[in-house]
Amino acid sequence: MCYEGGAFDDSVGLLNRQYNFYDLNPSGVHCPTYAQFFGQMGVSLSMFLCAIGAAYGTAKCGTSLSCMAVQYPGQVLKNIIPVVMASVVAIYGLVVSVLILNGLQKYNGATGYTITKGFMDLGAGLTCGLSGVASGWATAICGDWGVRAVCHQPKFFVGMILGLIFAGVMGLYGLIVALTMRTAAGTDNSCFADCYNPCTADNLCI
């Protein structure tokens, strides 16, 4: 129950001062000890999911390239493009992982790695990682059958490249969204919540 009157009046202000709410958490309510766990998970998910997609795409495209090279060795250099495009997916995960890792900071008494940034970094890692899996899977199928088709019909080479571009661009979309989420967390590193008083007009403590 708030006392009516001037919020900063000597008599009413002293009575309403009892309703000041302070952040009593030793490390601050915004910087719990488990906040960095979510950031580290974002680093791991971004890297190893993109690596899985790139590895699957590289393996499938490399296998079809090896089979094609037995009968058409002169077309190996031209048809190695799917293998390169599949391996590029891992770079997306590497970029996001390094950015998240560089954003992790230790608690220094007033500022640190907030739980909001932890959630954002986890979402960014998942976004990039799952997009990398989808991109690698699509590149694997498109490159596998594309290489087999080009060795029999060289005119299909342009069609295969276009298919690989649209298959790989999904990983680029995930990278862009992950970078946007990484910057959406803001730059507020304050661990302690501001003092709150419901009895004042601006909710500031007396």
mmCIF file of C-alpha atoms in Angstrom:
data_model
loop_
_atom_site.group_PDB
_atom_site.id
_atom_site.type_symbol
_atom_site.label_atom_id
_atom_site.label_comp_id
_atom_site.label_asym_id
_atom_site.label_seq_id
_atom_site.Cartn_x
_atom_site.Cartn_y
_atom_site.Cartn_z
ATOM 1 C CA MET A 1 0.000 0.000 0.000
ATOM 2 C CA CYS A 2 1.530 3.284 -1.124
ATOM 3 C CA TYR A 3 1.117 6.502 0.811
ATOM 4 C CA GLU A 4 -0.384 9.372 -1.133
ATOM 5 C CA GLY A 5 1.307 12.690 -1.443
ATOM 6 C CA GLY A 6 4.539 13.981 -2.924
ATOM 7 C CA ALA A 7 6.766 11.038 -3.676
ATOM 8 C CA PHE A 8 9.856 12.932 -2.536
ATOM 9 C CA ASP A 9 8.191 14.721 0.337
ATOM 10 C CA ASP A 10 10.026 14.260 3.620
ATOM 11 C CA SER A 11 7.065 12.659 5.385
ATOM 12 C CA VAL A 12 5.452 10.647 2.571
ATOM 13 C CA GLY A 13 8.764 9.846 0.901
ATOM 14 C CA LEU A 14 10.161 8.214 4.014
ATOM 15 C CA LEU A 15 7.041 6.087 4.311
ATOM 16 C CA ASN A 16 7.144 4.998 0.673
ATOM 17 C CA ARG A 17 10.878 4.276 0.863
ATOM 18 C CA GLN A 18 10.103 0.939 2.463
ATOM 19 C CA TYR A 19 8.763 -0.230 -0.906
ATOM 20 C CA ASN A 20 12.139 0.075 -2.659
ATOM 21 C CA PHE A 21 13.012 -3.215 -4.312
ATOM 22 C CA TYR A 22 16.702 -3.961 -4.878
ATOM 23 C CA ASP A 23 18.441 -6.701 -6.827
ATOM 24 C CA LEU A 24 19.781 -8.843 -3.985
ATOM 25 C CA ASN A 25 21.265 -11.566 -6.182
ATOM 26 C CA PRO A 26 25.044 -11.699 -5.496
ATOM 27 C CA SER A 27 25.905 -11.905 -9.209
ATOM 28 C CA GLY A 28 22.895 -9.964 -10.471
ATOM 29 C CA VAL A 29 19.577 -11.309 -11.679
ATOM 30 C CA HIS A 30 20.596 -10.862 -15.340
ATOM 31 C CA CYS A 31 23.894 -12.804 -15.045
ATOM 32 C CA PRO A 32 23.211 -16.223 -13.477
ATOM 33 C CA THR A 33 26.052 -18.697 -13.355
ATOM 34 C CA TYR A 34 24.423 -20.888 -16.013
ATOM 35 C CA ALA A 35 24.080 -18.067 -18.591
ATOM 36 C CA GLN A 36 27.276 -19.015 -20.416
ATOM 37 C CA PHE A 37 26.040 -22.588 -20.799
ATOM 38 C CA PHE A 38 23.551 -21.444 -23.433
ATOM 39 C CA GLY A 39 26.225 -19.487 -25.270
ATOM 40 C CA GLN A 40 28.579 -22.477 -25.280
ATOM 41 C CA MET A 41 25.772 -24.684 -26.571
ATOM 42 C CA GLY A 42 25.189 -22.185 -29.380
ATOM 43 C CA VAL A 43 28.882 -22.422 -30.295
ATOM 44 C CA SER A 44 28.820 -26.225 -30.336
ATOM 45 C CA LEU A 45 25.509 -26.603 -32.181
ATOM 46 C CA SER A 46 26.449 -24.127 -34.874
ATOM 47 C CA MET A 47 29.763 -25.837 -35.586
ATOM 48 C CA PHE A 48 28.969 -29.515 -35.398
ATOM 49 C CA LEU A 49 25.579 -29.343 -37.141
ATOM 50 C CA CYS A 50 27.084 -27.438 -40.065
ATOM 51 C CA ALA A 51 29.982 -29.901 -40.062
ATOM 52 C CA ILE A 52 27.519 -32.799 -40.274
ATOM 53 C CA GLY A 53 25.764 -31.211 -43.253
ATOM 54 C CA ALA A 54 29.059 -30.422 -44.983
ATOM 55 C CA ALA A 55 30.454 -33.908 -44.325
ATOM 56 C CA TYR A 56 27.368 -35.641 -45.704
ATOM 57 C CA GLY A 57 27.317 -33.444 -48.804
ATOM 58 C CA THR A 58 31.029 -33.881 -49.412
ATOM 59 C CA ALA A 59 30.818 -37.656 -48.996
ATOM 60 C CA LYS A 60 27.888 -38.067 -51.383
ATOM 61 C CA CYS A 61 29.298 -35.750 -54.045
ATOM 62 C CA GLY A 62 32.789 -37.225 -53.678
ATOM 63 C CA THR A 63 31.460 -40.764 -54.096
ATOM 64 C CA SER A 64 29.616 -39.920 -57.305
ATOM 65 C CA LEU A 65 32.687 -38.041 -58.556
ATOM 66 C CA SER A 66 34.857 -41.101 -57.973
ATOM 67 C CA CYS A 67 32.418 -43.335 -59.815
ATOM 68 C CA MET A 68 32.284 -40.917 -62.738
ATOM 69 C CA ALA A 69 36.095 -40.590 -62.902
ATOM 70 C CA VAL A 70 36.484 -44.277 -63.782
ATOM 71 C CA GLN A 71 34.932 -43.860 -67.229
ATOM 72 C CA TYR A 72 35.266 -40.098 -67.745
ATOM 73 C CA PRO A 73 38.535 -38.951 -66.137
ATOM 74 C CA GLY A 74 38.665 -35.811 -68.253
ATOM 75 C CA GLN A 75 35.569 -34.366 -66.541
ATOM 76 C CA VAL A 76 36.799 -34.666 -62.959
ATOM 77 C CA LEU A 77 38.016 -31.097 -62.602
ATOM 78 C CA LYS A 78 34.749 -29.625 -63.895
ATOM 79 C CA ASN A 79 32.538 -31.839 -61.774
ATOM 80 C CA ILE A 80 34.448 -31.230 -58.535
ATOM 81 C CA ILE A 81 32.373 -28.076 -57.957
ATOM 82 C CA PRO A 82 29.642 -29.918 -55.948
ATOM 83 C CA VAL A 83 32.287 -31.165 -53.510
ATOM 84 C CA VAL A 84 33.563 -27.620 -52.974
ATOM 85 C CA MET A 85 30.077 -26.177 -52.506
ATOM 86 C CA ALA A 86 29.186 -28.876 -49.979
ATOM 87 C CA SER A 87 32.279 -28.189 -47.883
ATOM 88 C CA VAL A 88 31.534 -24.444 -47.796
ATOM 89 C CA VAL A 89 28.585 -25.113 -45.461
ATOM 90 C CA ALA A 90 30.990 -25.798 -42.594
ATOM 91 C CA ILE A 91 32.423 -22.283 -42.945
ATOM 92 C CA TYR A 92 29.023 -20.802 -42.041
ATOM 93 C CA GLY A 93 29.041 -22.663 -38.746
ATOM 94 C CA LEU A 94 32.638 -21.678 -38.094
ATOM 95 C CA VAL A 95 31.856 -17.968 -38.565
ATOM 96 C CA VAL A 96 28.886 -17.998 -36.198
ATOM 97 C CA SER A 97 30.725 -20.098 -33.598
ATOM 98 C CA VAL A 98 33.699 -17.735 -33.521
ATOM 99 C CA LEU A 99 31.443 -14.672 -33.195
ATOM 100 C CA ILE A 100 29.497 -16.211 -30.321
ATOM 101 C CA LEU A 101 32.682 -17.364 -28.612
ATOM 102 C CA ASN A 102 34.199 -13.881 -28.835
ATOM 103 C CA GLY A 103 31.073 -12.467 -27.176
ATOM 104 C CA LEU A 104 31.403 -14.602 -24.054
ATOM 105 C CA GLN A 105 32.738 -12.489 -21.218
ATOM 106 C CA LYS A 106 33.443 -13.084 -17.555
ATOM 107 C CA TYR A 107 31.581 -11.503 -14.664
ATOM 108 C CA ASN A 108 33.559 -8.558 -13.295
ATOM 109 C CA GLY A 109 31.314 -7.394 -10.475
ATOM 110 C CA ALA A 110 28.909 -5.160 -12.383
ATOM 111 C CA THR A 111 28.747 -6.396 -15.971
ATOM 112 C CA GLY A 112 28.979 -9.805 -17.598
ATOM 113 C CA TYR A 113 27.320 -12.295 -19.933
ATOM 114 C CA THR A 114 23.577 -11.867 -19.483
ATOM 115 C CA ILE A 115 20.988 -14.618 -19.751
ATOM 116 C CA THR A 116 19.332 -12.736 -22.628
ATOM 117 C CA LYS A 117 22.521 -12.963 -24.669
ATOM 118 C CA GLY A 118 22.771 -16.629 -23.779
ATOM 119 C CA PHE A 119 19.317 -17.351 -25.199
ATOM 120 C CA MET A 120 20.039 -15.277 -28.306
ATOM 121 C CA ASP A 121 23.339 -17.053 -28.923
ATOM 122 C CA LEU A 122 21.703 -20.453 -28.474
ATOM 123 C CA GLY A 123 19.027 -19.517 -31.003
ATOM 124 C CA ALA A 124 21.659 -18.188 -33.407
ATOM 125 C CA GLY A 125 23.664 -21.411 -33.153
ATOM 126 C CA LEU A 126 20.594 -23.567 -33.759
ATOM 127 C CA THR A 127 19.496 -21.429 -36.693
ATOM 128 C CA CYS A 128 22.841 -21.638 -38.442
ATOM 129 C CA GLY A 129 23.408 -25.300 -37.576
ATOM 130 C CA LEU A 130 20.033 -26.629 -38.718
ATOM 131 C CA SER A 131 20.194 -24.511 -41.872
ATOM 132 C CA GLY A 132 23.619 -26.026 -42.533
ATOM 133 C CA VAL A 133 22.208 -29.554 -42.171
ATOM 134 C CA ALA A 134 19.409 -28.764 -44.634
ATOM 135 C CA SER A 135 21.817 -27.116 -47.070
ATOM 136 C CA GLY A 136 24.300 -29.979 -46.896
ATOM 137 C CA TRP A 137 21.573 -32.569 -47.397
ATOM 138 C CA ALA A 138 20.159 -30.735 -50.429
ATOM 139 C CA THR A 139 23.626 -30.211 -51.902
ATOM 140 C CA ALA A 140 24.415 -33.903 -51.436
ATOM 141 C CA ILE A 141 21.407 -35.102 -53.409
ATOM 142 C CA CYS A 142 21.661 -32.429 -56.082
ATOM 143 C CA GLY A 143 25.404 -32.919 -56.522
ATOM 144 C CA ASP A 144 25.248 -36.704 -56.454
ATOM 145 C CA TRP A 145 22.720 -37.019 -59.247
ATOM 146 C CA GLY A 146 24.009 -33.945 -61.044
ATOM 147 C CA VAL A 147 27.506 -35.354 -61.470
ATOM 148 C CA ARG A 148 26.124 -38.658 -62.754
ATOM 149 C CA ALA A 149 23.920 -36.816 -65.239
ATOM 150 C CA VAL A 150 26.639 -34.448 -66.482
ATOM 151 C CA CYS A 151 29.013 -37.290 -67.325
ATOM 152 C CA HIS A 152 26.396 -38.647 -69.750
ATOM 153 C CA GLN A 153 24.975 -35.315 -70.889
ATOM 154 C CA PRO A 154 27.478 -32.423 -70.584
ATOM 155 C CA LYS A 155 24.805 -29.866 -71.527
ATOM 156 C CA PHE A 156 23.213 -30.389 -68.108
ATOM 157 C CA PHE A 157 26.234 -28.788 -66.395
ATOM 158 C CA VAL A 158 24.596 -25.345 -66.102
ATOM 159 C CA GLY A 159 21.439 -26.892 -64.679
ATOM 160 C CA MET A 160 23.464 -28.752 -62.076
ATOM 161 C CA ILE A 161 25.242 -25.551 -61.021
ATOM 162 C CA LEU A 162 21.937 -23.691 -60.672
ATOM 163 C CA GLY A 163 20.550 -26.509 -58.557
ATOM 164 C CA LEU A 164 23.629 -26.442 -56.326
ATOM 165 C CA ILE A 165 23.344 -22.671 -55.887
ATOM 166 C CA PHE A 166 19.748 -22.844 -54.721
ATOM 167 C CA ALA A 167 20.545 -25.815 -52.486
ATOM 168 C CA GLY A 168 23.460 -24.019 -50.847
ATOM 169 C CA VAL A 169 21.766 -20.671 -50.432
ATOM 170 C CA MET A 170 19.673 -22.040 -47.546
ATOM 171 C CA GLY A 171 22.786 -22.210 -45.430
ATOM 172 C CA LEU A 172 23.527 -18.595 -46.312
ATOM 173 C CA TYR A 173 20.035 -17.599 -45.172
ATOM 174 C CA GLY A 174 20.662 -19.306 -41.853
ATOM 175 C CA LEU A 175 23.983 -17.484 -41.518
ATOM 176 C CA ILE A 176 22.332 -14.090 -42.123
ATOM 177 C CA VAL A 177 19.561 -14.749 -39.589
ATOM 178 C CA ALA A 178 22.083 -16.037 -37.030
ATOM 179 C CA LEU A 179 24.231 -12.910 -37.402
ATOM 180 C CA THR A 180 21.118 -10.747 -37.024
ATOM 181 C CA MET A 181 20.115 -12.586 -33.860
ATOM 182 C CA ARG A 182 23.665 -12.261 -32.553
ATOM 183 C CA THR A 183 23.464 -8.467 -32.790
ATOM 184 C CA ALA A 184 19.843 -8.309 -31.583
ATOM 185 C CA ALA A 185 20.906 -9.110 -28.011
ATOM 186 C CA GLY A 186 22.096 -5.517 -27.624
ATOM 187 C CA THR A 187 25.080 -4.161 -25.783
ATOM 188 C CA ASP A 188 23.608 -3.895 -22.284
ATOM 189 C CA ASN A 189 25.914 -5.994 -20.114
ATOM 190 C CA SER A 190 24.526 -4.845 -16.770
ATOM 191 C CA CYS A 191 23.999 -7.766 -14.425
ATOM 192 C CA PHE A 192 21.959 -6.008 -11.752
ATOM 193 C CA ALA A 193 18.372 -4.879 -12.221
ATOM 194 C CA ASP A 194 17.550 -1.244 -11.473
ATOM 195 C CA CYS A 195 15.983 -0.418 -8.146
ATOM 196 C CA TYR A 196 12.184 -0.391 -8.433
ATOM 197 C CA ASN A 197 9.537 1.407 -6.389
ATOM 198 C CA PRO A 198 5.866 1.065 -7.395
ATOM 199 C CA CYS A 199 4.894 4.102 -5.340
ATOM 200 C CA THR A 200 6.633 6.708 -7.498
ATOM 201 C CA ALA A 201 5.464 8.084 -10.817
ATOM 202 C CA ASP A 202 8.571 6.925 -12.702
ATOM 203 C CA ASN A 203 8.991 3.767 -10.575
ATOM 204 C CA LEU A 204 12.425 4.925 -9.396
ATOM 205 C CA CYS A 205 13.609 4.326 -5.885
ATOM 206 C CA ILE A 206 13.432 7.110 -3.322
#
